[in-house]
Amino acid sequence: MLNNASIILSIAEHINSDIIIPTATPRTRVYSDPCLPVRLPTTGFLQREADDYAPKAILKQLRRSPSPPLSPSLESEQIPERLRRDSVSSAASAPSPTQASSKGTPMLKNTKLSSGWKEPQPFEVFRAIERKDIMFLMEIRDRAFPILLRKTGDATPLLHAMRIGQSHRDVAILLLGAFSRYVNHLEDSEIPLPRTRVILKALRTNLKLAIDYGLHKSQSDLVASFLQTLIMSEGDKWVWAQVSAVSLALRSGTSGKPVSTAEAAVRKFATKELSKADVIAALEDYVANATADLLMLAAWSMARESIDGDPIPSYYFARDDRVYKAFADRLDSHKAVIHRTLGRRLKWQLRVLRAVLDGRNTTYRSKVELLVSELDEGEGV
């Protein structure tokens, strides 16, 4: 539909000049004044802020609030007492490495070994490593473990595997697993025996040589695992000595600085073995992991003074998140008795450790730093 108003008005004005033609009032010009809004933060920035502030907010709440009351069902719950088990009970059914090697019997009952087996010569062990003959190496592990520790010339089997390079990394891991397996299956009564002490000395020498070579050749990916097995070879004595020191610091409150005490113990052991420990990122992860584990072992050890709970095995120490899983399981299993029995400070420390060490989205290093700000430098309760 056409708008003919302007044409009609023009004709009317031409016919009769007395007609007043209304004219449109011009509109005031609008001048532009552009304003750019502030750009929103990136998603990555928001995530980093959340990761930084959220744990601190949770800890702040934990510090200022009393222990949460239990539900009536949990309060009246009768938690059955568990039988305390020894820290090496999981290995009790299997013969020990000393027994296995001295009697010529396999360490594992289900391992089938070839008949007519005789102790191999060093060159045969090295050749098996080069050929990646896993079955033969496992047979040596089960029948004559000390051969895997024997130094020939300037090399041990583990060092030989590392010298070949990354293509034989899986063989190095197999040998490291054999070392760890031997230590884990040792019984307390066997550790003082002269034969066992000789084997452990050779095992530590192997690990130290491997650590030195790994650092020299920048093959640091397995160094933390070597160090872990080295600590394991020290036995329960070292772990529980550090647990006692950390427990004392926890009892002393922030003046005792329990996190710093735990970290200093791990770092002292590491730097004694590694001259370049401060430049290895993998080692820093290990130190943080071990620090957190010592804190949980110490806190749970203190809790067991008042409640009847299972100990956390020492051989879980600094092995991924095994200590945390055991720690969380025991806190859940004994929730009611912990609420009724333990003191206010210890309950708070247990809650802080559970809250900070939960989850995998944050590195152990950042978790330890958060624990320092709370347990070492915080206000406490």
CSV table of C-alpha atoms in Angstrom, one decimal:
chain,number,residue,atom,x,y,z
A,1,MET,CA,0.0,0.0,0.0
A,2,LEU,CA,1.5,3.3,-1.1
A,3,ASN,CA,1.6,6.5,1.1
A,4,ASN,CA,0.3,9.3,-1.3
A,5,ALA,CA,-0.1,11.9,1.4
A,6,SER,CA,2.8,14.1,0.2
A,7,ILE,CA,1.5,14.1,-3.4
A,8,ILE,CA,-2.1,15.0,-2.4
A,9,LEU,CA,-0.8,17.9,-0.2
A,10,SER,CA,1.4,19.2,-3.0
A,11,ILE,CA,-1.6,19.2,-5.4
A,12,ALA,CA,-3.9,20.9,-2.8
A,13,GLU,CA,-1.3,23.7,-2.3
A,14,HIS,CA,-1.1,24.2,-6.0
A,15,ILE,CA,-4.9,24.6,-6.4
A,16,ASN,CA,-5.4,26.8,-3.3
A,17,SER,CA,-2.5,28.8,-1.9
A,18,ASP,CA,-4.4,29.6,1.3
A,19,ILE,CA,-4.1,26.1,2.5
A,20,ILE,CA,-1.5,25.7,5.1
A,21,ILE,CA,0.5,22.6,4.6
A,22,PRO,CA,1.8,21.2,7.9
A,23,THR,CA,5.5,20.5,7.8
A,24,ALA,CA,7.3,17.8,9.8
A,25,THR,CA,9.3,18.9,12.8
A,26,PRO,CA,12.9,17.9,12.3
A,27,ARG,CA,14.1,15.4,15.0
A,28,THR,CA,17.1,16.3,17.1
A,29,ARG,CA,20.2,14.5,15.9
A,30,VAL,CA,21.4,11.8,18.3
A,31,TYR,CA,25.1,12.0,18.7
A,32,SER,CA,26.9,8.6,19.2
A,33,ASP,CA,28.8,8.1,22.5
A,34,PRO,CA,30.2,4.6,22.2
A,35,CYS,CA,31.0,2.7,25.5
A,36,LEU,CA,32.8,-0.6,25.4
A,37,PRO,CA,32.0,-2.9,28.4
A,38,VAL,CA,34.9,-4.4,30.4
A,39,ARG,CA,35.8,-7.8,29.0
A,40,LEU,CA,34.8,-10.8,31.2
A,41,PRO,CA,37.6,-12.9,32.6
A,42,THR,CA,38.5,-16.0,30.7
A,43,THR,CA,37.3,-19.4,31.8
A,44,GLY,CA,40.8,-20.4,32.6
A,45,PHE,CA,41.3,-17.4,34.9
A,46,LEU,CA,38.0,-18.1,36.7
A,47,GLN,CA,38.9,-21.8,37.1
A,48,ARG,CA,42.3,-20.8,38.7
A,49,GLU,CA,40.6,-18.4,41.0
A,50,ALA,CA,38.1,-21.1,42.0
A,51,ASP,CA,40.9,-23.7,42.6
A,52,ASP,CA,42.7,-21.1,44.8
A,53,TYR,CA,39.9,-19.7,46.8
A,54,ALA,CA,37.5,-22.6,47.2
A,55,PRO,CA,39.8,-24.8,49.3
A,56,LYS,CA,40.7,-21.9,51.5
A,57,ALA,CA,37.0,-21.1,52.1
A,58,ILE,CA,36.3,-24.7,53.1
A,59,LEU,CA,39.2,-24.6,55.5
A,60,LYS,CA,38.1,-21.3,56.9
A,61,GLN,CA,34.8,-22.9,57.6
A,62,LEU,CA,36.4,-26.0,59.1
A,63,ARG,CA,38.5,-23.8,61.4
A,64,ARG,CA,35.7,-21.7,62.8
A,65,SER,CA,33.0,-24.3,63.1
A,66,PRO,CA,32.7,-27.1,65.6
A,67,SER,CA,32.6,-30.7,64.5
A,68,PRO,CA,29.3,-31.3,62.7
A,69,PRO,CA,26.7,-33.3,64.8
A,70,LEU,CA,26.0,-36.8,63.7
A,71,SER,CA,22.6,-37.9,62.6
A,72,PRO,CA,20.6,-39.9,65.1
A,73,SER,CA,21.1,-43.0,63.1
A,74,LEU,CA,24.9,-42.7,63.2
A,75,GLU,CA,24.9,-41.6,66.8
A,76,SER,CA,23.2,-44.8,67.9
A,77,GLU,CA,25.1,-47.0,65.4
A,78,GLN,CA,27.0,-49.8,66.9
A,79,ILE,CA,30.2,-50.1,64.9
A,80,PRO,CA,31.7,-53.6,65.1
A,81,GLU,CA,35.3,-53.8,66.4
A,82,ARG,CA,37.7,-54.9,63.8
A,83,LEU,CA,40.6,-57.3,64.5
A,84,ARG,CA,43.9,-55.5,64.2
A,85,ARG,CA,46.0,-56.8,61.5
A,86,ASP,CA,49.7,-56.6,61.1
A,87,SER,CA,51.0,-54.2,58.5
A,88,VAL,CA,52.3,-57.0,56.4
A,89,SER,CA,49.3,-59.4,56.8
A,90,SER,CA,48.5,-59.2,53.1
A,91,ALA,CA,51.8,-60.9,52.4
A,92,ALA,CA,51.6,-63.5,55.2
A,93,SER,CA,50.3,-66.3,53.0
A,94,ALA,CA,53.2,-66.1,50.6
A,95,PRO,CA,56.6,-67.4,51.4
A,96,SER,CA,59.2,-64.7,52.0
A,97,PRO,CA,61.9,-63.9,49.5
A,98,THR,CA,64.6,-65.2,51.8
A,99,GLN,CA,62.8,-68.5,52.2
A,100,ALA,CA,62.1,-68.7,48.5
A,101,SER,CA,65.6,-68.1,47.4
A,102,SER,CA,67.2,-70.3,50.1
A,103,LYS,CA,65.0,-73.3,49.5
A,104,GLY,CA,64.7,-73.0,45.8
A,105,THR,CA,61.0,-72.7,45.8
A,106,PRO,CA,58.9,-70.1,43.9
A,107,MET,CA,57.8,-67.0,45.7
A,108,LEU,CA,54.2,-67.4,44.4
A,109,LYS,CA,52.4,-70.7,44.6
A,110,ASN,CA,50.8,-70.2,41.2
A,111,THR,CA,54.0,-69.5,39.3
A,112,LYS,CA,55.0,-72.4,37.1
A,113,LEU,CA,58.7,-72.7,36.6
A,114,SER,CA,60.5,-74.8,34.0
A,115,SER,CA,62.0,-78.1,35.1
A,116,GLY,CA,65.7,-78.6,35.1
A,117,TRP,CA,66.3,-74.9,35.8
A,118,LYS,CA,69.8,-73.9,36.8
A,119,GLU,CA,71.2,-70.7,38.0
A,120,PRO,CA,72.0,-68.5,35.0
A,121,GLN,CA,75.4,-66.8,34.3
A,122,PRO,CA,75.6,-63.0,34.4
A,123,PHE,CA,75.9,-62.8,30.6
A,124,GLU,CA,72.6,-64.8,30.3
A,125,VAL,CA,70.8,-62.3,32.5
A,126,PHE,CA,72.1,-59.4,30.4
A,127,ARG,CA,71.2,-61.2,27.2
A,128,ALA,CA,67.6,-61.7,28.5
A,129,ILE,CA,67.4,-58.0,29.2
A,130,GLU,CA,68.5,-57.1,25.7
A,131,ARG,CA,66.0,-59.6,24.2
A,132,LYS,CA,63.2,-58.5,26.6
A,133,ASP,CA,62.8,-62.1,27.7
A,134,ILE,CA,60.3,-61.2,30.4
A,135,MET,CA,59.4,-64.8,31.3
A,136,PHE,CA,63.1,-65.7,31.9
A,137,LEU,CA,63.6,-62.6,34.1
A,138,MET,CA,60.5,-63.4,36.1
A,139,GLU,CA,61.8,-67.0,36.6
A,140,ILE,CA,65.1,-65.6,37.9
A,141,ARG,CA,63.1,-63.3,40.2
A,142,ASP,CA,61.3,-66.2,41.7
A,143,ARG,CA,64.1,-68.7,41.9
A,144,ALA,CA,67.3,-66.7,42.5
A,145,PHE,CA,66.4,-63.1,43.2
A,146,PRO,CA,70.0,-62.0,44.3
A,147,ILE,CA,71.2,-62.6,40.7
A,148,LEU,CA,69.2,-59.6,39.6
A,149,LEU,CA,71.3,-57.5,42.0
A,150,ARG,CA,74.7,-58.8,41.0
A,151,LYS,CA,77.1,-56.3,39.6
A,152,THR,CA,79.2,-57.5,36.6
A,153,GLY,CA,81.9,-55.1,35.5
A,154,ASP,CA,80.5,-51.6,35.8
A,155,ALA,CA,76.9,-52.6,35.3
A,156,THR,CA,74.0,-54.2,37.2
A,157,PRO,CA,71.0,-55.7,35.3
A,158,LEU,CA,68.9,-52.6,36.1
A,159,LEU,CA,71.6,-50.2,35.0
A,160,HIS,CA,72.1,-52.3,31.8
A,161,ALA,CA,68.4,-51.9,31.0
A,162,MET,CA,68.6,-48.2,31.5
A,163,ARG,CA,71.7,-47.8,29.4
A,164,ILE,CA,69.9,-49.4,26.4
A,165,GLY,CA,67.4,-46.6,26.5
A,166,GLN,CA,63.7,-45.9,26.5
A,167,SER,CA,63.0,-49.0,24.3
A,168,HIS,CA,63.8,-51.1,27.4
A,169,ARG,CA,62.0,-48.9,30.0
A,170,ASP,CA,59.5,-51.7,30.5
A,171,VAL,CA,62.3,-54.1,31.5
A,172,ALA,CA,63.7,-51.5,34.0
A,173,ILE,CA,60.2,-51.2,35.5
A,174,LEU,CA,60.0,-55.0,35.8
A,175,LEU,CA,63.3,-55.1,37.7
A,176,LEU,CA,62.2,-52.3,39.9
A,177,GLY,CA,59.0,-54.2,40.6
A,178,ALA,CA,61.0,-57.2,41.6
A,179,PHE,CA,63.0,-55.1,44.1
A,180,SER,CA,59.8,-53.7,45.5
A,181,ARG,CA,58.2,-57.1,45.7
A,182,TYR,CA,61.2,-58.5,47.6
A,183,VAL,CA,61.0,-55.7,50.2
A,184,ASN,CA,57.3,-56.0,50.6
A,185,HIS,CA,57.4,-59.7,51.3
A,186,LEU,CA,60.1,-59.5,53.9
A,187,GLU,CA,59.0,-60.5,57.4
A,188,ASP,CA,60.2,-58.5,60.4
A,189,SER,CA,62.1,-61.5,61.7
A,190,GLU,CA,64.1,-61.8,58.5
A,191,ILE,CA,65.4,-58.3,58.3
A,192,PRO,CA,68.2,-58.7,60.9
A,193,LEU,CA,69.5,-61.9,59.3
A,194,PRO,CA,73.0,-61.6,57.8
A,195,ARG,CA,71.8,-62.9,54.4
A,196,THR,CA,68.9,-60.5,54.2
A,197,ARG,CA,71.2,-57.6,55.2
A,198,VAL,CA,73.6,-58.4,52.4
A,199,ILE,CA,70.7,-58.6,49.8
A,200,LEU,CA,69.3,-55.3,51.1
A,201,LYS,CA,72.7,-53.6,50.8
A,202,ALA,CA,73.0,-54.8,47.2
A,203,LEU,CA,69.5,-53.7,46.5
A,204,ARG,CA,70.2,-50.2,47.8
A,205,THR,CA,73.4,-50.0,45.8
A,206,ASN,CA,71.5,-50.9,42.6
A,207,LEU,CA,69.0,-48.2,43.2
A,208,LYS,CA,71.6,-45.6,44.0
A,209,LEU,CA,73.5,-46.4,40.8
A,210,ALA,CA,70.2,-46.2,38.8
A,211,ILE,CA,69.3,-42.9,40.4
A,212,ASP,CA,72.8,-41.4,39.6
A,213,TYR,CA,72.6,-42.7,36.0
A,214,GLY,CA,69.0,-41.4,35.6
A,215,LEU,CA,70.1,-37.9,36.7
A,216,HIS,CA,73.2,-37.9,34.6
A,217,LYS,CA,71.3,-38.9,31.5
A,218,SER,CA,68.2,-36.8,32.3
A,219,GLN,CA,66.1,-40.0,32.6
A,220,SER,CA,64.3,-38.7,35.7
A,221,ASP,CA,60.9,-40.3,35.0
A,222,LEU,CA,61.7,-43.3,37.2
A,223,VAL,CA,63.9,-41.6,39.8
A,224,ALA,CA,61.0,-41.0,42.2
A,225,SER,CA,60.1,-44.7,42.0
A,226,PHE,CA,63.7,-45.7,42.7
A,227,LEU,CA,63.6,-43.4,45.7
A,228,GLN,CA,60.4,-44.9,46.9
A,229,THR,CA,61.8,-48.4,46.8
A,230,LEU,CA,64.9,-47.1,48.5
A,231,ILE,CA,62.8,-45.8,51.4
A,232,MET,CA,60.9,-49.1,51.5
A,233,SER,CA,64.2,-50.9,51.9
A,234,GLU,CA,64.9,-49.0,55.1
A,235,GLY,CA,61.9,-50.9,56.6
A,236,ASP,CA,59.3,-49.7,59.0
A,237,LYS,CA,61.8,-48.2,61.3
A,238,TRP,CA,62.3,-45.0,59.2
A,239,VAL,CA,58.7,-44.5,58.4
A,240,TRP,CA,57.4,-44.9,62.0
A,241,ALA,CA,60.3,-42.7,63.4
A,242,GLN,CA,59.0,-39.9,61.1
A,243,VAL,CA,55.4,-40.6,62.1
A,244,SER,CA,56.3,-40.2,65.7
A,245,ALA,CA,58.0,-36.9,65.0
A,246,VAL,CA,55.0,-35.6,63.0
A,247,SER,CA,52.6,-36.8,65.7
A,248,LEU,CA,54.5,-34.8,68.3
A,249,ALA,CA,54.2,-31.7,66.1
A,250,LEU,CA,50.5,-32.3,65.6
A,251,ARG,CA,50.0,-32.4,69.3
A,252,SER,CA,51.9,-29.1,69.7
A,253,GLY,CA,49.5,-27.2,67.4
A,254,THR,CA,50.8,-24.6,65.0
A,255,SER,CA,53.9,-24.1,67.1
A,256,GLY,CA,55.0,-27.6,66.2
A,257,LYS,CA,54.6,-27.0,62.4
A,258,PRO,CA,53.7,-30.6,61.5
A,259,VAL,CA,53.6,-30.1,57.7
A,260,SER,CA,57.1,-28.6,57.7
A,261,THR,CA,58.3,-31.4,60.0
A,262,ALA,CA,57.0,-34.1,57.6
A,263,GLU,CA,58.4,-32.4,54.5
A,264,ALA,CA,61.8,-31.8,56.0
A,265,ALA,CA,62.1,-35.5,56.9
A,266,VAL,CA,61.3,-36.7,53.4
A,267,ARG,CA,63.5,-34.0,51.8
A,268,LYS,CA,66.4,-34.8,54.1
A,269,PHE,CA,66.3,-38.5,53.1
A,270,ALA,CA,66.0,-37.6,49.4
A,271,THR,CA,68.8,-35.1,49.3
A,272,LYS,CA,71.0,-37.6,51.1
A,273,GLU,CA,70.6,-39.9,48.1
A,274,LEU,CA,70.2,-37.3,45.3
A,275,SER,CA,72.8,-34.6,44.8
A,276,LYS,CA,70.5,-32.9,42.3
A,277,ALA,CA,67.2,-33.5,44.1
A,278,ASP,CA,66.2,-29.8,44.0
A,279,VAL,CA,66.0,-29.8,40.2
A,280,ILE,CA,63.8,-32.8,39.6
A,281,ALA,CA,60.1,-32.1,39.1
A,282,ALA,CA,59.2,-35.7,39.6
A,283,LEU,CA,61.0,-35.7,42.9
A,284,GLU,CA,59.1,-32.6,44.1
A,285,ASP,CA,55.8,-34.6,43.4
A,286,TYR,CA,57.2,-37.5,45.4
A,287,VAL,CA,58.2,-35.3,48.3
A,288,ALA,CA,54.8,-33.7,48.4
A,289,ASN,CA,53.1,-37.1,48.2
A,290,ALA,CA,55.3,-38.5,51.0
A,291,THR,CA,54.7,-35.4,53.2
A,292,ALA,CA,50.9,-35.8,52.9
A,293,ASP,CA,51.2,-39.5,53.7
A,294,LEU,CA,53.3,-38.9,56.8
A,295,LEU,CA,50.7,-36.4,58.1
A,296,MET,CA,47.8,-38.9,57.5
A,297,LEU,CA,49.8,-41.8,59.1
A,298,ALA,CA,50.6,-39.6,62.1
A,299,ALA,CA,47.0,-38.3,62.6
A,300,TRP,CA,45.5,-41.8,62.3
A,301,SER,CA,48.2,-43.2,64.7
A,302,MET,CA,47.1,-40.6,67.2
A,303,ALA,CA,43.4,-41.5,66.7
A,304,ARG,CA,44.2,-45.1,67.3
A,305,GLU,CA,45.3,-44.2,70.8
A,306,SER,CA,41.7,-43.6,71.7
A,307,ILE,CA,39.8,-45.9,69.2
A,308,ASP,CA,40.1,-49.5,68.1
A,309,GLY,CA,40.9,-49.0,64.4
A,310,ASP,CA,43.0,-50.9,61.9
A,311,PRO,CA,46.5,-49.4,61.3
A,312,ILE,CA,47.4,-48.1,57.9
A,313,PRO,CA,50.2,-50.4,56.6
A,314,SER,CA,53.6,-48.7,56.4
A,315,TYR,CA,54.2,-50.2,52.9
A,316,TYR,CA,51.4,-48.0,51.6
A,317,PHE,CA,53.7,-45.0,52.3
A,318,ALA,CA,54.2,-42.6,49.3
A,319,ARG,CA,52.7,-45.1,46.8
A,320,ASP,CA,50.2,-43.1,44.8
A,321,ASP,CA,47.0,-42.4,46.8
A,322,ARG,CA,47.0,-45.7,48.8
A,323,VAL,CA,47.4,-44.0,52.2
A,324,TYR,CA,44.7,-41.5,51.4
A,325,LYS,CA,42.2,-44.2,50.4
A,326,ALA,CA,43.0,-46.2,53.6
A,327,PHE,CA,42.8,-43.0,55.7
A,328,ALA,CA,39.4,-42.0,54.2
A,329,ASP,CA,38.0,-45.5,54.6
A,330,ARG,CA,38.9,-45.6,58.3
A,331,LEU,CA,37.5,-42.1,58.9
A,332,ASP,CA,34.2,-43.3,57.3
A,333,SER,CA,34.2,-46.6,59.1
A,334,HIS,CA,34.7,-45.0,62.6
A,335,LYS,CA,32.8,-41.8,62.1
A,336,ALA,CA,30.6,-42.2,65.1
A,337,VAL,CA,33.3,-43.2,67.6
A,338,ILE,CA,35.6,-40.5,66.3
A,339,HIS,CA,32.9,-37.9,67.0
A,340,ARG,CA,32.3,-39.2,70.5
A,341,THR,CA,35.9,-40.0,71.6
A,342,LEU,CA,38.6,-37.8,70.0
A,343,GLY,CA,39.5,-34.4,71.2
A,344,ARG,CA,38.5,-31.2,69.4
A,345,ARG,CA,41.9,-30.4,67.9
A,346,LEU,CA,42.5,-33.9,66.5
A,347,LYS,CA,39.0,-34.0,65.0
A,348,TRP,CA,39.7,-30.7,63.3
A,349,GLN,CA,43.1,-31.9,62.0
A,350,LEU,CA,41.5,-35.1,60.6
A,351,ARG,CA,38.8,-33.0,58.9
A,352,VAL,CA,41.4,-30.6,57.4
A,353,LEU,CA,43.5,-33.5,56.1
A,354,ARG,CA,40.4,-35.1,54.5
A,355,ALA,CA,39.2,-31.9,52.9
A,356,VAL,CA,42.5,-30.8,51.5
A,357,LEU,CA,43.8,-34.1,50.2
A,358,ASP,CA,40.6,-35.2,48.6
A,359,GLY,CA,40.4,-35.1,44.8
A,360,ARG,CA,42.8,-35.3,41.9
A,361,ASN,CA,42.3,-32.0,40.3
A,362,THR,CA,45.0,-30.3,42.4
A,363,THR,CA,48.7,-31.3,42.6
A,364,TYR,CA,50.1,-32.7,45.8
A,365,ARG,CA,52.5,-29.7,46.0
A,366,SER,CA,49.6,-27.2,46.1
A,367,LYS,CA,47.8,-29.4,48.7
A,368,VAL,CA,50.8,-29.4,50.9
A,369,GLU,CA,51.2,-25.6,50.6
A,370,LEU,CA,47.6,-25.3,51.6
A,371,LEU,CA,48.2,-27.6,54.6
A,372,VAL,CA,51.2,-25.4,55.6
A,373,SER,CA,49.0,-22.3,55.7
A,374,GLU,CA,46.4,-24.1,57.8
A,375,LEU,CA,48.2,-26.5,60.2
A,376,ASP,CA,51.5,-24.7,60.5
A,377,GLU,CA,50.5,-21.1,60.2
A,378,GLY,CA,46.8,-21.0,60.7
A,379,GLU,CA,44.9,-20.0,63.8
A,380,GLY,CA,44.0,-23.5,64.8
A,381,VAL,CA,41.2,-24.3,67.1
